[in-house]
mmCIF file of C-alpha atoms in Angstrom:
data_model
loop_
_atom_site.group_PDB
_atom_site.id
_atom_site.type_symbol
_atom_site.label_atom_id
_atom_site.label_comp_id
_atom_site.label_asym_id
_atom_site.label_seq_id
_atom_site.Cartn_x
_atom_site.Cartn_y
_atom_site.Cartn_z
ATOM 1 C CA UNK A 17 50.698 94.827 253.252
ATOM 2 C CA UNK A 18 51.564 98.428 253.819
ATOM 3 C CA UNK A 19 54.602 99.894 252.163
ATOM 4 C CA UNK A 20 57.525 100.748 254.434
ATOM 5 C CA UNK A 21 58.901 103.383 251.946
ATOM 6 C CA UNK A 22 58.883 106.993 253.169
ATOM 7 C CA UNK A 23 57.547 109.672 250.919
ATOM 8 C CA UNK A 24 60.206 111.993 249.407
ATOM 9 C CA UNK A 25 60.060 115.622 250.372
ATOM 10 C CA UNK A 26 59.065 118.007 247.571
ATOM 11 C CA UNK A 27 61.904 119.580 245.633
ATOM 12 C CA UNK A 28 64.283 116.608 245.552
ATOM 13 C CA UNK A 29 65.708 115.168 242.324
ATOM 14 C CA UNK A 30 64.150 112.047 240.733
ATOM 15 C CA UNK A 31 65.978 110.257 237.942
ATOM 16 C CA UNK A 32 67.561 113.495 236.588
ATOM 17 C CA UNK A 33 64.300 115.439 236.406
ATOM 18 C CA UNK A 34 63.963 118.707 238.358
ATOM 19 C CA UNK A 35 60.843 119.592 240.195
ATOM 20 C CA UNK A 36 58.785 122.612 239.067
ATOM 21 C CA UNK A 37 60.446 124.949 241.592
ATOM 22 C CA UNK A 38 63.946 124.173 240.406
ATOM 23 C CA UNK A 39 62.894 124.206 236.764
ATOM 24 C CA UNK A 40 61.375 127.644 237.180
ATOM 25 C CA UNK A 41 64.558 128.929 238.811
ATOM 26 C CA UNK A 42 66.650 127.484 236.015
ATOM 27 C CA UNK A 43 64.471 129.021 233.321
ATOM 28 C CA UNK A 44 64.649 132.373 235.078
ATOM 29 C CA UNK A 45 68.443 132.183 235.142
ATOM 30 C CA UNK A 46 68.567 131.305 231.470
ATOM 31 C CA UNK A 47 66.275 134.213 230.624
ATOM 32 C CA UNK A 48 68.433 136.611 232.612
ATOM 33 C CA UNK A 49 71.593 135.343 230.931
ATOM 34 C CA UNK A 50 69.912 135.668 227.578
ATOM 35 C CA UNK A 51 68.902 139.262 228.319
ATOM 36 C CA UNK A 52 72.416 140.078 229.465
ATOM 37 C CA UNK A 53 73.891 138.539 226.355
ATOM 38 C CA UNK A 54 71.495 140.488 224.176
ATOM 39 C CA UNK A 55 72.184 143.720 226.039
ATOM 40 C CA UNK A 56 75.975 143.540 225.730
ATOM 41 C CA UNK A 57 76.176 144.098 221.976
ATOM 42 C CA UNK A 58 74.096 147.293 222.259
ATOM 43 C CA UNK A 59 76.454 148.563 224.977
ATOM 44 C CA UNK A 60 79.475 147.662 222.861
ATOM 45 C CA UNK A 61 78.004 149.447 219.812
ATOM 46 C CA UNK A 62 77.640 152.741 221.642
ATOM 47 C CA UNK A 63 80.665 154.985 220.972
ATOM 48 C CA UNK A 64 82.736 156.152 223.887
ATOM 49 C CA UNK A 65 82.672 159.773 224.952
ATOM 50 C CA UNK A 66 86.153 160.260 223.503
ATOM 51 C CA UNK A 67 84.966 158.860 220.172
ATOM 52 C CA UNK A 68 81.972 161.195 220.184
ATOM 53 C CA UNK A 69 84.220 164.162 220.955
ATOM 54 C CA UNK A 70 86.587 163.256 218.124
ATOM 55 C CA UNK A 71 83.708 162.748 215.712
ATOM 56 C CA UNK A 72 82.157 166.111 216.622
ATOM 57 C CA UNK A 73 85.519 167.874 216.266
ATOM 58 C CA UNK A 74 86.036 166.219 212.882
ATOM 59 C CA UNK A 75 82.574 167.316 211.737
ATOM 60 C CA UNK A 76 83.240 170.895 212.806
ATOM 61 C CA UNK A 77 86.583 170.794 210.978
ATOM 62 C CA UNK A 78 84.892 169.461 207.856
ATOM 63 C CA UNK A 79 82.231 172.146 208.162
ATOM 64 C CA UNK A 80 84.931 174.811 208.393
ATOM 65 C CA UNK A 81 86.644 173.402 205.308
ATOM 66 C CA UNK A 82 83.327 173.500 203.470
ATOM 67 C CA UNK A 83 82.800 177.057 204.743
ATOM 68 C CA UNK A 84 86.045 178.239 203.157
ATOM 69 C CA UNK A 85 85.035 176.543 199.906
ATOM 70 C CA UNK A 86 81.683 178.297 200.192
ATOM 71 C CA UNK A 87 83.434 181.627 200.737
ATOM 72 C CA UNK A 88 85.635 181.068 197.679
ATOM 73 C CA UNK A 89 82.660 180.054 195.520
ATOM 74 C CA UNK A 90 80.641 183.039 196.721
ATOM 75 C CA UNK A 91 83.456 185.462 195.955
ATOM 76 C CA UNK A 92 83.994 183.878 192.544
ATOM 77 C CA UNK A 93 80.270 184.035 191.802
ATOM 78 C CA UNK A 94 80.094 187.718 192.748
ATOM 79 C CA UNK A 95 82.985 188.591 190.449
ATOM 80 C CA UNK A 96 81.616 186.531 187.575
ATOM 81 C CA UNK A 97 78.155 188.051 187.968
ATOM 82 C CA UNK A 98 79.673 191.530 187.602
ATOM 83 C CA UNK A 99 81.635 190.368 184.571
ATOM 84 C CA UNK A 100 78.533 188.873 182.967
ATOM 85 C CA UNK A 101 76.521 192.035 183.614
ATOM 86 C CA UNK A 102 79.265 194.129 182.021
ATOM 87 C CA UNK A 103 79.422 191.832 178.995
ATOM 88 C CA UNK A 104 75.650 191.850 178.556
ATOM 89 C CA UNK A 105 75.609 195.635 178.704
ATOM 90 C CA UNK A 106 78.376 195.699 176.102
ATOM 91 C CA UNK A 107 76.486 193.262 173.871
ATOM 92 C CA UNK A 108 73.337 195.382 174.113
ATOM 93 C CA UNK A 109 75.268 198.517 173.179
ATOM 94 C CA UNK A 110 77.006 196.818 170.263
ATOM 95 C CA UNK A 111 73.723 195.320 169.068
ATOM 96 C CA UNK A 112 72.245 198.798 168.964
ATOM 97 C CA UNK A 113 75.221 200.040 166.946
ATOM 98 C CA UNK A 114 74.826 197.063 164.620
ATOM 99 C CA UNK A 115 71.147 197.870 164.116
ATOM 100 C CA UNK A 116 72.023 201.508 163.410
ATOM 101 C CA UNK A 117 74.597 200.414 160.820
ATOM 102 C CA UNK A 118 72.068 198.034 159.280
ATOM 103 C CA UNK A 119 69.479 200.823 159.010
ATOM 104 C CA UNK A 120 72.001 203.101 157.361
ATOM 105 C CA UNK A 121 72.877 200.403 154.828
ATOM 106 C CA UNK A 122 69.186 199.814 154.229
ATOM 107 C CA UNK A 123 68.588 203.479 153.495
ATOM 108 C CA UNK A 124 71.434 203.480 150.983
ATOM 109 C CA UNK A 125 70.162 200.343 149.277
ATOM 110 C CA UNK A 126 66.563 201.621 149.157
ATOM 111 C CA UNK A 127 67.650 204.942 147.653
ATOM 112 C CA UNK A 128 69.753 203.227 145.013
ATOM 113 C CA UNK A 129 66.976 200.805 144.187
ATOM 114 C CA UNK A 130 64.384 203.605 143.783
ATOM 115 C CA UNK A 131 66.620 205.657 141.517
ATOM 116 C CA UNK A 132 67.925 202.674 139.578
ATOM 117 C CA UNK A 133 71.473 203.653 140.522
ATOM 118 C CA UNK A 134 72.241 200.109 141.551
ATOM 119 C CA UNK A 135 71.226 196.662 140.522
ATOM 120 C CA UNK A 136 68.984 194.593 142.772
ATOM 121 C CA UNK A 137 72.065 192.591 143.775
ATOM 122 C CA UNK A 138 73.413 195.684 145.467
ATOM 123 C CA UNK A 139 70.388 195.927 147.729
ATOM 124 C CA UNK A 140 70.695 192.228 148.539
ATOM 125 C CA UNK A 141 74.309 192.765 149.495
ATOM 126 C CA UNK A 142 73.637 195.767 151.688
ATOM 127 C CA UNK A 143 70.774 194.147 153.542
ATOM 128 C CA UNK A 144 72.370 190.719 153.998
ATOM 129 C CA UNK A 145 73.441 189.474 157.441
ATOM 130 C CA UNK A 146 76.840 188.489 156.014
ATOM 131 C CA UNK A 147 77.734 191.139 153.384
ATOM 132 C CA UNK A 148 81.344 189.957 153.422
ATOM 133 C CA UNK A 149 80.276 187.245 150.940
ATOM 134 C CA UNK A 150 79.839 189.988 148.323
ATOM 135 C CA UNK A 151 82.429 192.414 149.602
ATOM 136 C CA UNK A 152 85.218 191.363 147.280
ATOM 137 C CA UNK A 153 83.183 191.706 144.112
ATOM 138 C CA UNK A 154 84.907 194.483 142.159
ATOM 139 C CA UNK A 155 81.862 195.307 140.059
ATOM 140 C CA UNK A 156 79.723 195.925 143.150
ATOM 141 C CA UNK A 157 82.381 197.934 144.953
ATOM 142 C CA UNK A 158 82.763 200.220 141.991
ATOM 143 C CA UNK A 159 79.108 201.241 142.316
ATOM 144 C CA UNK A 160 79.510 202.417 145.930
ATOM 145 C CA UNK A 161 80.269 205.927 147.049
ATOM 146 C CA UNK A 162 82.921 206.508 149.736
ATOM 147 C CA UNK A 163 80.212 207.033 152.387
ATOM 148 C CA UNK A 164 78.514 203.781 151.463
ATOM 149 C CA UNK A 165 81.819 201.893 151.624
ATOM 150 C CA UNK A 166 82.459 203.334 155.094
ATOM 151 C CA UNK A 167 78.986 202.240 156.209
ATOM 152 C CA UNK A 168 79.618 198.695 154.994
ATOM 153 C CA UNK A 169 82.978 198.598 156.799
ATOM 154 C CA UNK A 170 81.357 199.831 160.024
ATOM 155 C CA UNK A 171 78.626 197.227 159.737
ATOM 156 C CA UNK A 172 81.068 194.364 159.224
ATOM 157 C CA UNK A 173 83.241 195.555 162.138
ATOM 158 C CA UNK A 174 80.291 195.893 164.503
ATOM 159 C CA UNK A 175 78.875 192.540 163.455
ATOM 160 C CA UNK A 176 82.162 190.757 164.166
ATOM 161 C CA UNK A 177 82.672 192.515 167.532
ATOM 162 C CA UNK A 178 79.091 191.815 168.605
ATOM 163 C CA UNK A 179 79.358 188.121 167.772
ATOM 164 C CA UNK A 180 82.608 187.934 169.769
ATOM 165 C CA UNK A 181 81.072 189.632 172.804
ATOM 166 C CA UNK A 182 77.993 187.408 172.639
ATOM 167 C CA UNK A 183 80.259 184.367 172.719
ATOM 168 C CA UNK A 184 82.159 185.751 175.729
ATOM 169 C CA UNK A 185 78.892 186.466 177.514
ATOM 170 C CA UNK A 186 77.610 182.956 176.833
ATOM 171 C CA UNK A 187 80.819 181.395 178.194
ATOM 172 C CA UNK A 188 80.758 183.654 181.250
ATOM 173 C CA UNK A 189 77.155 182.710 181.957
ATOM 174 C CA UNK A 190 78.099 179.045 181.821
ATOM 175 C CA UNK A 191 80.983 179.629 184.235
ATOM 176 C CA UNK A 192 78.661 181.583 186.515
ATOM 177 C CA UNK A 193 76.175 178.704 186.551
ATOM 178 C CA UNK A 194 78.962 176.297 187.483
ATOM 179 C CA UNK A 195 80.095 178.581 190.311
ATOM 180 C CA UNK A 196 76.542 178.836 191.593
ATOM 181 C CA UNK A 197 76.339 175.049 191.603
ATOM 182 C CA UNK A 198 79.592 174.897 193.605
ATOM 183 C CA UNK A 199 78.143 177.461 195.986
ATOM 184 C CA UNK A 200 75.010 175.408 196.590
ATOM 185 C CA UNK A 201 77.057 172.229 197.072
ATOM 186 C CA UNK A 202 79.367 173.871 199.612
ATOM 187 C CA UNK A 203 76.405 175.349 201.486
ATOM 188 C CA UNK A 204 74.658 171.978 201.600
ATOM 189 C CA UNK A 205 77.843 170.310 202.865
ATOM 190 C CA UNK A 206 78.244 172.824 205.678
ATOM 191 C CA UNK A 207 74.639 172.395 206.779
ATOM 192 C CA UNK A 208 74.920 168.589 206.702
ATOM 193 C CA UNK A 209 78.112 168.505 208.786
ATOM 194 C CA UNK A 210 76.683 170.894 211.370
ATOM 195 C CA UNK A 211 73.438 168.919 211.580
ATOM 196 C CA UNK A 212 75.398 165.688 212.126
ATOM 197 C CA UNK A 213 77.448 167.322 214.886
ATOM 198 C CA UNK A 214 74.338 168.647 216.639
ATOM 199 C CA UNK A 215 72.715 165.226 216.385
ATOM 200 C CA UNK A 216 75.683 163.543 218.060
ATOM 201 C CA UNK A 217 75.771 166.106 220.862
ATOM 202 C CA UNK A 218 72.014 165.841 221.428
ATOM 203 C CA UNK A 219 72.387 162.132 222.185
ATOM 204 C CA UNK A 220 74.740 162.728 225.125
ATOM 205 C CA UNK A 221 73.417 162.405 228.649
ATOM 206 C CA UNK A 222 73.843 165.215 231.171
ATOM 207 C CA UNK A 223 76.672 163.277 232.814
ATOM 208 C CA UNK A 224 78.424 162.790 229.470
ATOM 209 C CA UNK A 225 78.093 166.464 228.653
ATOM 210 C CA UNK A 226 79.645 167.322 232.011
ATOM 211 C CA UNK A 227 82.533 164.950 231.341
ATOM 212 C CA UNK A 228 82.971 166.450 227.873
ATOM 213 C CA UNK A 229 83.133 169.932 229.399
ATOM 214 C CA UNK A 230 85.771 168.702 231.855
ATOM 215 C CA UNK A 231 87.853 167.320 228.975
ATOM 216 C CA UNK A 232 87.575 170.682 227.213
ATOM 217 C CA UNK A 233 88.683 172.559 230.359
ATOM 218 C CA UNK A 234 91.711 170.311 230.657
ATOM 219 C CA UNK A 235 92.570 170.957 227.015
ATOM 220 C CA UNK A 236 92.294 174.715 227.572
ATOM 221 C CA UNK A 237 94.543 174.547 230.609
ATOM 222 C CA UNK A 238 97.205 172.768 228.585
ATOM 223 C CA UNK A 239 96.830 175.305 225.781
ATOM 224 C CA UNK A 240 97.248 178.163 228.281
ATOM 225 C CA UNK A 241 100.398 176.532 229.676
ATOM 226 C CA UNK A 242 101.881 176.264 226.162
ATOM 227 C CA UNK A 243 100.962 179.891 225.466
ATOM 228 C CA UNK A 244 102.811 180.979 228.611
ATOM 229 C CA UNK A 245 105.885 179.034 227.457
ATOM 230 C CA UNK A 246 105.742 180.776 224.084
ATOM 231 C CA UNK A 247 105.399 184.164 225.781
ATOM 232 C CA UNK A 248 108.512 183.453 227.891
ATOM 233 C CA UNK A 249 110.393 182.329 224.791
ATOM 234 C CA UNK A 250 109.438 185.461 222.877
ATOM 235 C CA UNK A 251 110.350 187.703 225.816
ATOM 236 C CA UNK A 252 113.771 186.066 226.056
ATOM 237 C CA UNK A 253 114.296 186.502 222.311
ATOM 238 C CA UNK A 254 113.303 190.171 222.549
ATOM 239 C CA UNK A 255 115.746 190.715 225.393
ATOM 240 C CA UNK A 256 118.496 189.007 223.379
ATOM 241 C CA UNK A 257 117.834 191.316 220.422
ATOM 242 C CA UNK A 258 117.922 194.411 222.649
ATOM 243 C CA UNK A 259 121.224 193.349 224.204
ATOM 244 C CA UNK A 260 122.658 192.646 220.762
ATOM 245 C CA UNK A 261 121.526 196.086 219.582
ATOM 246 C CA UNK A 262 123.160 197.764 222.577
ATOM 247 C CA UNK A 263 126.380 195.864 221.994
ATOM 248 C CA UNK A 264 126.365 196.865 218.337
ATOM 249 C CA UNK A 265 125.753 200.514 219.279
ATOM 250 C CA UNK A 266 128.676 200.506 221.721
ATOM 251 C CA UNK A 267 130.922 198.931 219.119
ATOM 252 C CA UNK A 268 129.948 201.571 216.570
ATOM 253 C CA UNK A 269 130.588 204.440 218.993
ATOM 254 C CA UNK A 270 134.279 204.308 218.129
ATOM 255 C CA UNK A 271 133.718 204.386 214.375
ATOM 256 C CA UNK A 272 134.051 207.440 212.154
ATOM 257 C CA UNK A 273 131.218 209.927 212.190
ATOM 258 C CA UNK A 274 130.338 209.124 208.573
ATOM 259 C CA UNK A 275 130.084 205.417 209.305
ATOM 260 C CA UNK A 276 128.090 206.162 212.408
ATOM 261 C CA UNK A 277 125.642 208.337 210.524
ATOM 262 C CA UNK A 278 125.230 205.709 207.814
ATOM 263 C CA UNK A 279 124.588 202.968 210.344
ATOM 264 C CA UNK A 280 122.215 205.144 212.339
ATOM 265 C CA UNK A 281 120.256 205.974 209.212
ATOM 266 C CA UNK A 282 119.855 202.284 208.409
ATOM 267 C CA UNK A 283 118.710 201.444 211.916
ATOM 268 C CA UNK A 284 116.253 204.343 211.837
ATOM 269 C CA UNK A 285 114.756 203.029 208.591
ATOM 270 C CA UNK A 286 114.157 199.590 210.092
ATOM 271 C CA UNK A 287 112.654 201.147 213.208
ATOM 272 C CA UNK A 288 110.280 203.169 211.061
ATOM 273 C CA UNK A 289 109.136 200.027 209.224
ATOM 274 C CA UNK A 290 108.551 198.174 212.487
ATOM 275 C CA UNK A 291 106.716 201.168 213.937
ATOM 276 C CA UNK A 292 104.504 201.390 210.856
ATOM 277 C CA UNK A 293 103.514 197.736 211.140
ATOM 278 C CA UNK A 294 102.915 198.027 214.876
ATOM 279 C CA UNK A 295 100.574 200.993 214.328
ATOM 280 C CA UNK A 296 98.515 199.108 211.743
ATOM 281 C CA UNK A 297 98.511 195.931 213.827
ATOM 282 C CA UNK A 298 97.275 197.892 216.841
ATOM 283 C CA UNK A 299 94.265 199.087 214.825
ATOM 284 C CA UNK A 300 93.545 195.580 213.535
ATOM 285 C CA UNK A 301 93.710 194.113 217.041
ATOM 286 C CA UNK A 302 91.521 196.873 218.481
ATOM 287 C CA UNK A 303 88.877 196.068 215.881
ATOM 288 C CA UNK A 304 89.097 192.322 216.547
ATOM 289 C CA UNK A 305 88.873 192.859 220.292
ATOM 290 C CA UNK A 306 85.712 194.927 219.828
ATOM 291 C CA UNK A 307 84.076 191.908 218.123
ATOM 292 C CA UNK A 308 84.610 189.566 221.091
ATOM 293 C CA UNK A 309 81.310 187.969 222.081
ATOM 294 C CA UNK A 310 79.779 188.088 218.600
ATOM 295 C CA UNK A 311 78.671 184.696 217.256
ATOM 296 C CA UNK A 312 80.486 182.568 214.723
ATOM 297 C CA UNK A 313 78.321 182.204 211.621
ATOM 298 C CA UNK A 314 79.722 180.421 208.598
ATOM 299 C CA UNK A 315 80.113 182.698 205.586
ATOM 300 C CA UNK A 316 79.666 185.860 207.702
ATOM 301 C CA UNK A 317 81.885 188.950 207.359
ATOM 302 C CA UNK A 318 80.277 191.199 209.977
ATOM 303 C CA UNK A 319 79.247 193.419 211.462
ATOM 304 C CA UNK A 320 77.023 191.258 213.698
ATOM 305 C CA UNK A 321 78.733 187.883 213.180
ATOM 306 C CA UNK A 322 81.843 186.403 211.587
ATOM 307 C CA UNK A 323 83.535 183.259 210.436
ATOM 308 C CA UNK A 324 87.290 182.950 210.991
ATOM 309 C CA UNK A 325 88.580 184.521 207.767
ATOM 310 C CA UNK A 326 85.758 187.049 207.735
ATOM 311 C CA UNK A 327 87.003 188.352 211.105
ATOM 312 C CA UNK A 328 90.662 188.656 210.091
ATOM 313 C CA UNK A 329 89.713 190.288 206.799
ATOM 314 C CA UNK A 330 87.524 192.864 208.576
ATOM 315 C CA UNK A 331 90.149 193.514 211.275
ATOM 316 C CA UNK A 332 92.939 194.304 208.845
ATOM 317 C CA UNK A 333 90.564 196.261 206.631
ATOM 318 C CA UNK A 334 90.013 198.534 209.640
ATOM 319 C CA UNK A 335 93.777 199.119 209.605
ATOM 320 C CA UNK A 336 93.731 200.047 205.921
ATOM 321 C CA UNK A 337 95.019 196.716 204.613
ATOM 322 C CA UNK A 338 92.891 194.751 202.150
ATOM 323 C CA UNK A 339 93.044 190.977 202.657
ATOM 324 C CA UNK A 340 91.500 188.298 200.419
ATOM 325 C CA UNK A 341 88.309 186.613 201.608
ATOM 326 C CA UNK A 342 89.437 183.035 202.219
ATOM 327 C CA UNK A 343 92.104 181.411 204.383
ATOM 328 C CA UNK A 344 93.548 179.823 201.225
ATOM 329 C CA UNK A 345 94.319 183.283 199.831
ATOM 330 C CA UNK A 346 95.093 185.061 203.101
ATOM 331 C CA UNK A 347 97.952 182.665 203.839
ATOM 332 C CA UNK A 348 99.611 183.934 200.636
ATOM 333 C CA UNK A 349 99.013 187.615 201.409
ATOM 334 C CA UNK A 350 102.137 188.465 203.354
ATOM 335 C CA UNK A 351 105.491 187.297 204.685
ATOM 336 C CA UNK A 352 105.780 183.990 206.501
ATOM 337 C CA UNK A 353 107.518 184.159 209.899
ATOM 338 C CA UNK A 354 108.175 181.618 212.614
ATOM 339 C CA UNK A 355 105.828 181.310 215.563
ATOM 340 C CA UNK A 356 108.689 182.298 217.875
ATOM 341 C CA UNK A 357 109.017 185.584 215.969
ATOM 342 C CA UNK A 358 105.277 186.269 215.702
ATOM 343 C CA UNK A 359 104.259 189.849 216.387
ATOM 344 C CA UNK A 360 100.853 191.181 217.438
ATOM 345 C CA UNK A 361 98.738 191.507 214.311
ATOM 346 C CA UNK A 362 100.246 188.507 212.527
ATOM 347 C CA UNK A 363 97.842 185.889 211.182
ATOM 348 C CA UNK A 364 98.090 182.372 212.614
ATOM 349 C CA UNK A 365 96.838 179.632 210.298
ATOM 350 C CA UNK A 366 95.804 176.125 211.308
ATOM 351 C CA UNK A 367 95.636 172.596 209.878
ATOM 352 C CA UNK A 368 97.241 171.091 206.815
ATOM 353 C CA UNK A 369 94.422 172.284 204.567
ATOM 354 C CA UNK A 370 94.698 175.843 205.972
ATOM 355 C CA UNK A 371 91.041 176.126 206.951
ATOM 356 C CA UNK A 372 91.265 178.250 210.097
ATOM 357 C CA UNK A 373 92.909 181.550 211.021
ATOM 358 C CA UNK A 374 93.195 183.873 213.995
ATOM 359 C CA UNK A 375 94.917 187.211 214.663
ATOM 360 C CA UNK A 376 97.875 187.054 217.049
ATOM 361 C CA UNK A 377 97.796 189.507 219.985
ATOM 362 C CA UNK A 378 101.010 188.500 221.787
ATOM 363 C CA UNK A 379 101.921 186.244 224.699
ATOM 364 C CA UNK A 380 100.878 183.117 222.829
ATOM 365 C CA UNK A 381 97.286 184.343 222.500
ATOM 366 C CA UNK A 382 95.033 185.231 219.587
ATOM 367 C CA UNK A 383 91.534 186.483 218.823
ATOM 368 C CA UNK A 384 89.497 184.254 216.524
ATOM 369 C CA UNK A 385 86.040 183.012 215.603
ATOM 370 C CA UNK A 386 86.479 179.323 216.527
ATOM 371 C CA UNK A 387 83.557 177.309 215.133
ATOM 372 C CA UNK A 388 79.747 177.096 214.912
ATOM 373 C CA UNK A 389 78.056 177.398 218.271
ATOM 374 C CA UNK A 390 80.832 179.576 219.710
ATOM 375 C CA UNK A 391 81.627 183.278 219.862
ATOM 376 C CA UNK A 392 84.579 185.449 218.892
ATOM 377 C CA UNK A 393 87.017 185.107 221.755
ATOM 378 C CA UNK A 394 90.576 185.439 222.969
ATOM 379 C CA UNK A 395 92.330 182.079 223.175
ATOM 380 C CA UNK A 396 95.690 180.330 223.151
ATOM 381 C CA UNK A 397 97.195 179.624 219.716
ATOM 382 C CA UNK A 398 97.555 176.067 221.033
ATOM 383 C CA UNK A 399 93.791 175.715 221.517
ATOM 384 C CA UNK A 400 93.745 172.618 219.298
ATOM 385 C CA UNK A 401 97.243 171.375 220.036
ATOM 386 C CA UNK A 402 100.665 172.415 218.792
ATOM 387 C CA UNK A 403 100.412 170.116 215.780
ATOM 388 C CA UNK A 404 97.415 172.017 214.433
ATOM 389 C CA UNK A 405 99.424 175.216 213.776
ATOM 390 C CA UNK A 406 100.215 175.530 210.089
ATOM 391 C CA UNK A 407 102.038 178.846 209.713
ATOM 392 C CA UNK A 408 102.257 182.502 210.731
ATOM 393 C CA UNK A 409 101.960 185.296 208.144
ATOM 394 C CA UNK A 410 102.668 189.025 208.517
ATOM 395 C CA UNK A 411 100.142 190.712 206.217
ATOM 396 C CA UNK A 412 101.665 194.225 205.973
#
């Protein structure tokens, strides 16, 4: 008897089991979900563009800190090398004098020994490396002529001085070796930080680099706005001082001639001082401006490239003022003034560890060598934010 059951169409469910078509679809969905799940962690691990920018900035800052340490170590090494060379020359000269004194003593001892004028002990004394051991023996001293006694005294003096200088030279050589080690360490640190920064930047896509450039432009626009505010503030302060000076002059016009002359002389003295600084500052700024476009190179002092403190040192040197090599020392080489009272030529220092410097040119702007990969340029003192400004120093 034929069955009256109809056959089920393909693809329908039987007792909780899916047909091959549905099973395949399900497996495909699971695989896709699995791939998505596996892909998410990689996306999450990738730093954001802002994080990359901060990391790169931090690396450049660390490289600049290491650069100033390198500059200090290099300067210290140069000075110590000169000191060691001087000491070694002195030791060589004293050694020659010591040998001459020894030969003179030897000739005396040999003559006395040949003629029998002295006992063999006398020759032993005169030729010994440490004749002081016998020096106090009255019997021996009585046998010496005045010239021989003078020769012994000279020998002992030269021997003592030579030993002292040799010790100084040895200690200076040790210090020099330590400074050279510091120099190598600082150089290695700079190179490592710069390599890390370049590696991070090389991993950015073209779109990310464009976005990073846009962020930098926005930062520069804000820095320019702050510079304009500072320029307005300084102009207002200058006008206030001029009005105060005029008022003081009018008030003094009724004073006695003697008082007037005394006051005028004082004012003239201050004007002369300000004029002197302005003249020097003008020369320093002219030099710095002529370097615009030259590359930043860590440890460089010109004439083809500069780091930040190398530029300010060279600029003020052109004005006849000698500045120390590093930012750490330059910040101490002058009078500290407020940013509101900054004059063209003043040095503007940055960051808590004082690792960057530029030369102020007025209107909230400065000329500086910013960082590796950039060039000497004119820029707002707020280029890295108001909080980055450490102090302003007038170097002359």
